[in-house]
mmCIF file of N, CA and C in Angstrom:
data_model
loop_
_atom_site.group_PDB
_atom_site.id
_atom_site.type_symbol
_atom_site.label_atom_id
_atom_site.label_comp_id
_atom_site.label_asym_id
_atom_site.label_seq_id
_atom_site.Cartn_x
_atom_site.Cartn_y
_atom_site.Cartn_z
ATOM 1 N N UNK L 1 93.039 98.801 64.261
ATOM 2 C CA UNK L 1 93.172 99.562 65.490
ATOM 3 C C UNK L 1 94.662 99.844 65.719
ATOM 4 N N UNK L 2 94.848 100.993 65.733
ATOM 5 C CA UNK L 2 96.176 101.892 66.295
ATOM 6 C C UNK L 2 96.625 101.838 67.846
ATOM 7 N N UNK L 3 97.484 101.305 68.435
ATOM 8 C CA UNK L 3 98.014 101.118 69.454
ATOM 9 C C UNK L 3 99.163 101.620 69.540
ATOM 10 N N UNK L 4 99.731 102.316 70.649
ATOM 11 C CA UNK L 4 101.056 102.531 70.724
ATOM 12 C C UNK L 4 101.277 102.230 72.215
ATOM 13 N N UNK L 5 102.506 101.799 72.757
ATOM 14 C CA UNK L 5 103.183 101.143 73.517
ATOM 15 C C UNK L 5 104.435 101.696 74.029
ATOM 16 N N UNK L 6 104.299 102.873 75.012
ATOM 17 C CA UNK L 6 105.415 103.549 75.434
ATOM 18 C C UNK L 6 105.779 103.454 76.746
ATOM 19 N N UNK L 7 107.035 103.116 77.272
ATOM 20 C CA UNK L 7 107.303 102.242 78.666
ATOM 21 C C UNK L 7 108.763 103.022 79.292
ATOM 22 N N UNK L 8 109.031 102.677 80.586
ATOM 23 C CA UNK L 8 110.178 103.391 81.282
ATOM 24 C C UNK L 8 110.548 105.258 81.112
ATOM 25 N N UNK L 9 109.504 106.061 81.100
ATOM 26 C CA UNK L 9 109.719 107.229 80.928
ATOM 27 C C UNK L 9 110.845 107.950 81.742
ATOM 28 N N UNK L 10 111.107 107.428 83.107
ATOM 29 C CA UNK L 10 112.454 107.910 83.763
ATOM 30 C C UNK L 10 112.317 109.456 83.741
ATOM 31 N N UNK L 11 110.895 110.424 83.978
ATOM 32 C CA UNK L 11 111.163 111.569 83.779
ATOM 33 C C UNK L 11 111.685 111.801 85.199
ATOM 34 N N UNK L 12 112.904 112.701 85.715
ATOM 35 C CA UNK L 12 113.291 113.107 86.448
ATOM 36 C C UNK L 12 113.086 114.634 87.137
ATOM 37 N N UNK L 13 113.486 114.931 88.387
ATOM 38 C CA UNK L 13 113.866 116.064 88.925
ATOM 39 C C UNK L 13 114.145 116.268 89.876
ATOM 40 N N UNK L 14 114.805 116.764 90.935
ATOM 41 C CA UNK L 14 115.509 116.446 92.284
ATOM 42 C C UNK L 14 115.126 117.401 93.004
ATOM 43 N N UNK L 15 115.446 117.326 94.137
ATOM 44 C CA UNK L 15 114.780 118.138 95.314
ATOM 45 C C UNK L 15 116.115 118.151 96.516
ATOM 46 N N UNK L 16 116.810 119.286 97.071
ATOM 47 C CA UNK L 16 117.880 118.864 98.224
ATOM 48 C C UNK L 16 117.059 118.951 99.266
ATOM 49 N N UNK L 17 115.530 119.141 99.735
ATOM 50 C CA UNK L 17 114.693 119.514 100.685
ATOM 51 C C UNK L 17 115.332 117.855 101.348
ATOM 52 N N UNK L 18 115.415 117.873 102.656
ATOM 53 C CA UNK L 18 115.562 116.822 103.452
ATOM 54 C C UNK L 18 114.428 115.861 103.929
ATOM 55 N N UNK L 19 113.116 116.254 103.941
ATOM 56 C CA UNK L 19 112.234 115.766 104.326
ATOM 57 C C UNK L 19 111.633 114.735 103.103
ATOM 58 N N UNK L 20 111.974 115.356 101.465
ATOM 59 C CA UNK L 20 111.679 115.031 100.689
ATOM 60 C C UNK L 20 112.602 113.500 100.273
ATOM 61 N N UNK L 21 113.605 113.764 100.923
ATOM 62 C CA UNK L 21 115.113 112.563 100.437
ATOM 63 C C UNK L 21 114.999 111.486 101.605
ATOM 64 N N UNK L 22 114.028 112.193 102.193
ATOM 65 C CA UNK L 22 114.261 110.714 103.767
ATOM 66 C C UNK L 22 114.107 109.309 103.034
ATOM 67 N N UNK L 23 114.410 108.534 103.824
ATOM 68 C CA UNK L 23 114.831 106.577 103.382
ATOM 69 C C UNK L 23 115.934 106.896 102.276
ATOM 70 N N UNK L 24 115.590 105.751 101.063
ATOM 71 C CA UNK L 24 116.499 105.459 100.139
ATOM 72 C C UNK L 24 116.393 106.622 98.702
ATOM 73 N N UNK L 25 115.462 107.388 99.182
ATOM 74 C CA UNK L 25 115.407 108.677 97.851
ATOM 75 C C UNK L 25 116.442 109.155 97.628
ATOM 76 N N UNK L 26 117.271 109.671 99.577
ATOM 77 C CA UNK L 26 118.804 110.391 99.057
ATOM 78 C C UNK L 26 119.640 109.451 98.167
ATOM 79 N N UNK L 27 119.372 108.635 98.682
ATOM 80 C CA UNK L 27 120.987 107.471 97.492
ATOM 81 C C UNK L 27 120.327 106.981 96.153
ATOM 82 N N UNK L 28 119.079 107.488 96.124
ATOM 83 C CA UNK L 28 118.187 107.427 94.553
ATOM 84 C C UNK L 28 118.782 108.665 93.388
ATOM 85 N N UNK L 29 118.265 110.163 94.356
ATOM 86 C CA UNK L 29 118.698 111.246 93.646
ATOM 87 C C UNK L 29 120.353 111.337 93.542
ATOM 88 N N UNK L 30 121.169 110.927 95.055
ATOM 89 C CA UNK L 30 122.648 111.233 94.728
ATOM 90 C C UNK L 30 123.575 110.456 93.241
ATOM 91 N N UNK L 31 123.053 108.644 92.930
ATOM 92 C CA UNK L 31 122.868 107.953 92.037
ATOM 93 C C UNK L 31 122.331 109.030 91.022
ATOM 94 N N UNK L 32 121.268 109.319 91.110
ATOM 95 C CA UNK L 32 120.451 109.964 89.504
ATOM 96 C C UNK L 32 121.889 110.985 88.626
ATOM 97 N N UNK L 33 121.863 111.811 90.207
ATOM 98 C CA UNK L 33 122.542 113.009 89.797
ATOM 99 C C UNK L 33 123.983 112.773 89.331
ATOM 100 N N UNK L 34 124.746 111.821 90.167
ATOM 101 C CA UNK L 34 126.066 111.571 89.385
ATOM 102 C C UNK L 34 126.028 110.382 88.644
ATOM 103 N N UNK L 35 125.339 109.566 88.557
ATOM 104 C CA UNK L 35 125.526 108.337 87.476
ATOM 105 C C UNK L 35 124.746 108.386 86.235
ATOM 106 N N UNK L 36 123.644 108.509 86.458
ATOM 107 C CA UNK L 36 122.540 108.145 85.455
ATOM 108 C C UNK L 36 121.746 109.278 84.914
ATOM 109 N N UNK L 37 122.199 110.494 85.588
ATOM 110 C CA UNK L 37 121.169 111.260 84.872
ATOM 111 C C UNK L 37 121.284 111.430 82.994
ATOM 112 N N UNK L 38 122.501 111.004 82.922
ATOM 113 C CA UNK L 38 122.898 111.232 81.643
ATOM 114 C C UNK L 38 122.139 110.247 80.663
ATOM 115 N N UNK L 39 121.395 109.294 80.525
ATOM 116 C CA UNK L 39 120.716 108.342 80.234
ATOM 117 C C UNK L 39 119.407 109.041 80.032
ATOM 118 N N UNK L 40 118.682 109.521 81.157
ATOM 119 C CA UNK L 40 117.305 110.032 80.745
ATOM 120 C C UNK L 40 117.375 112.280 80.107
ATOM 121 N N UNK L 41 116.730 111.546 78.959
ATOM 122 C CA UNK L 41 116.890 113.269 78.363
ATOM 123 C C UNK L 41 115.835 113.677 78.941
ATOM 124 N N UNK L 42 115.764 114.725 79.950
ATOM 125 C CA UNK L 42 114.654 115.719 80.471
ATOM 126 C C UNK L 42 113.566 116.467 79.838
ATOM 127 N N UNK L 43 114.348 116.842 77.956
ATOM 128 C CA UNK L 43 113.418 117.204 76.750
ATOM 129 C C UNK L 43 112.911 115.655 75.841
ATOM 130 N N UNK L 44 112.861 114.314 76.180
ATOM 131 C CA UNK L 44 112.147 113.953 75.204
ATOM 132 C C UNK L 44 111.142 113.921 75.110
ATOM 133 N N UNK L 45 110.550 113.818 76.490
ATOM 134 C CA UNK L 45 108.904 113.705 76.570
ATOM 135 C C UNK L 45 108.130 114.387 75.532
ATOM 136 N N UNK L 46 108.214 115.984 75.222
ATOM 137 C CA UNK L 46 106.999 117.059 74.110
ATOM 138 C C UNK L 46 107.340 115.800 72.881
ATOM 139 N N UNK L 47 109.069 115.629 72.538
ATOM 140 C CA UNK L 47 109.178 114.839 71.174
ATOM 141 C C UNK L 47 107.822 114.118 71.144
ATOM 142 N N UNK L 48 108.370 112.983 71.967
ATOM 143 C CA UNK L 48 107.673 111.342 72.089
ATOM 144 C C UNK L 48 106.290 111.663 71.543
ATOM 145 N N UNK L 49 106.070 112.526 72.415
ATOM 146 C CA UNK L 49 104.076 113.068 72.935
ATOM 147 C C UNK L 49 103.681 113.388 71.315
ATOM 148 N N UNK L 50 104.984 114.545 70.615
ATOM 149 C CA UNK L 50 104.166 114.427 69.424
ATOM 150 C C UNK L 50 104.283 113.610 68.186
ATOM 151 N N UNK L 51 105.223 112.760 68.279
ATOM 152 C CA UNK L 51 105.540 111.797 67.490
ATOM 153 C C UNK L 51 104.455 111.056 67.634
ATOM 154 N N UNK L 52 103.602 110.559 68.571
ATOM 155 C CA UNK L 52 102.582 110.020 69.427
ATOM 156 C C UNK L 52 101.019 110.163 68.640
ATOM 157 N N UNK L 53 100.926 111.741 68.723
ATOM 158 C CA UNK L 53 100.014 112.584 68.154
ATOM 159 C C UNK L 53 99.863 112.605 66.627
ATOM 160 N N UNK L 54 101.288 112.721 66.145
ATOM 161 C CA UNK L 54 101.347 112.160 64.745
ATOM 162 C C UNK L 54 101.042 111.070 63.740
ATOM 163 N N UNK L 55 101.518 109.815 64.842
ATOM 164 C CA UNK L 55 100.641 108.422 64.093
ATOM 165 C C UNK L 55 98.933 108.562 64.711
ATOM 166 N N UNK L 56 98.332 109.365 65.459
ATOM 167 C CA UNK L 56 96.933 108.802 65.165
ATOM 168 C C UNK L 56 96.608 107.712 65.888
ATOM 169 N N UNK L 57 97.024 107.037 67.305
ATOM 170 C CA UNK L 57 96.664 105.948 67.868
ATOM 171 C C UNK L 57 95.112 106.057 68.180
ATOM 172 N N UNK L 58 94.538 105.029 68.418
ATOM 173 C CA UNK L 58 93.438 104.584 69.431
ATOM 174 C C UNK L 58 93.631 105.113 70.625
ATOM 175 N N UNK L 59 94.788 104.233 70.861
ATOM 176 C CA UNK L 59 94.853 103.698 71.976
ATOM 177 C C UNK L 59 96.577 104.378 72.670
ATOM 178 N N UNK L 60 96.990 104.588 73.935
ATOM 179 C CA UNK L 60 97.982 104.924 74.102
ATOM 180 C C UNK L 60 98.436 103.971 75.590
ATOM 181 N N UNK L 61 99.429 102.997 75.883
ATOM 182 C CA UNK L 61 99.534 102.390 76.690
ATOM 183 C C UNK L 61 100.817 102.200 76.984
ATOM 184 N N UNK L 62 100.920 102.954 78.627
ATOM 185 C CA UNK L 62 102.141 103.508 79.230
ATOM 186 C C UNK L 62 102.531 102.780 80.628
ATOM 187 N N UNK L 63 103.758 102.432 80.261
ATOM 188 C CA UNK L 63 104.113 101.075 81.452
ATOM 189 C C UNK L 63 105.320 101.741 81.899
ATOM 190 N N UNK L 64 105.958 100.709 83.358
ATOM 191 C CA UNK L 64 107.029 100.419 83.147
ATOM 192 C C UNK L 64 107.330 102.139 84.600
ATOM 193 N N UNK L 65 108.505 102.481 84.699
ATOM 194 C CA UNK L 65 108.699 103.653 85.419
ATOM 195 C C UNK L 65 108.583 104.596 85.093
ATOM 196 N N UNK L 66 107.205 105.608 85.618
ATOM 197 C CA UNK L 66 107.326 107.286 85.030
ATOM 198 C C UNK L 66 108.299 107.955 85.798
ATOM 199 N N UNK L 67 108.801 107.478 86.703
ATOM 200 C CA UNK L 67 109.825 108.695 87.062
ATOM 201 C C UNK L 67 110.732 107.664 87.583
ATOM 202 N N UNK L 68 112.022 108.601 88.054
ATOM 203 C CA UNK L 68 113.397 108.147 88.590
ATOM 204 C C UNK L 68 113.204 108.081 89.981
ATOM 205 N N UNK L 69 112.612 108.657 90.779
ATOM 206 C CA UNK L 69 112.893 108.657 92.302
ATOM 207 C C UNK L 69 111.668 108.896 92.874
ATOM 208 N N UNK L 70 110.352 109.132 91.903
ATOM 209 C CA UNK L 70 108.812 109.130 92.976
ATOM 210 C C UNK L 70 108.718 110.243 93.747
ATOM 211 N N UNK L 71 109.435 111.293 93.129
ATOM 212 C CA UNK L 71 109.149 112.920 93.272
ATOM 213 C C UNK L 71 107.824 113.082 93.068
ATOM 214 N N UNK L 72 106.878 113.788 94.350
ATOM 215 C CA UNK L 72 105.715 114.353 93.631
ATOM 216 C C UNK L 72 105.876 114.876 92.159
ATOM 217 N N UNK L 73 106.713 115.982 92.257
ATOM 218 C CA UNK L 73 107.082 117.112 91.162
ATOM 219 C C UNK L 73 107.692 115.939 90.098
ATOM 220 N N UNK L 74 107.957 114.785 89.807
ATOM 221 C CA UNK L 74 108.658 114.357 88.621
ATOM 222 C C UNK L 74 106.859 113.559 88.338
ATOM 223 N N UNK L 75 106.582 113.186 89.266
ATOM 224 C CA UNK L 75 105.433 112.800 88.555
ATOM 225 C C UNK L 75 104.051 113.898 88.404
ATOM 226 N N UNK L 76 104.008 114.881 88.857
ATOM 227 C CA UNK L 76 102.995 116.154 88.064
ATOM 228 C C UNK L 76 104.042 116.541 86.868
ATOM 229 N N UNK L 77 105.352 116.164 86.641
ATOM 230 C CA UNK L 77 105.550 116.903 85.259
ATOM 231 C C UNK L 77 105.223 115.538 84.005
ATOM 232 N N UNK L 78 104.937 114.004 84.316
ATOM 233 C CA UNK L 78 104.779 113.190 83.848
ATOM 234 C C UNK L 78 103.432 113.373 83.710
ATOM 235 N N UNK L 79 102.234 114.250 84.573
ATOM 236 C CA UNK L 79 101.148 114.309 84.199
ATOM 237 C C UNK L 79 100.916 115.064 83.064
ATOM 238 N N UNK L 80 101.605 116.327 83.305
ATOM 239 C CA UNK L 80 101.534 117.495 82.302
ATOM 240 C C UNK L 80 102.516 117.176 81.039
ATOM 241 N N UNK L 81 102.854 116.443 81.283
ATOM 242 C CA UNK L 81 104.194 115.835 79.481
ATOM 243 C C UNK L 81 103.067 114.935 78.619
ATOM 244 N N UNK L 82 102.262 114.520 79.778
ATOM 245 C CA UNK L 82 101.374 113.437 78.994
ATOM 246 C C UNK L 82 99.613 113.854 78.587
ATOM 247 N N UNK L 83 99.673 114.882 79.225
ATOM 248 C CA UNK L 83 98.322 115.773 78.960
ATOM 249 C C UNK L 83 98.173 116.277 77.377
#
């Protein structure tokens, strides 16, 4: 049995909408945007997905953080990266 084990996806995307940044999101995205965005690549996901597709798993088991800041929109593009 084929298993694969893919964790911390960090897919990102930001929003300046105010309603969207209320609590600790603004100092999540302002952090993303000047510190860390450089860490998560925005194109690896198609890679991963078909590197993924290529070995032939069973099984596919995904942990750990899909997104950076709990953007609706970072997590519908974590749906559709992983579709």
């Amino acid at each position: 049995m084929r298993i694969i084990h893919i964790s911390d996806l960090h897919i990102w995307r930001y929003t300046l909408s105010p309603r969207r940044l209320a609590g600790k999101r603004l100092l999540a995205t302002a952090n993303l945007l000047l510190h860390r965005s450089h860490l998560f690549n925005r194109d690896a996901l198609p890679r991963l997905v078909e590197r993924i597709i290529d070995q032939a798993p069973e099984h596919v088991i995904v942990t750990g953080d899909l997104t950076a800041s709990s953007l609706d929109s970072e997590f519908e593009a974590v749906r559709q990266g992983l579709e």
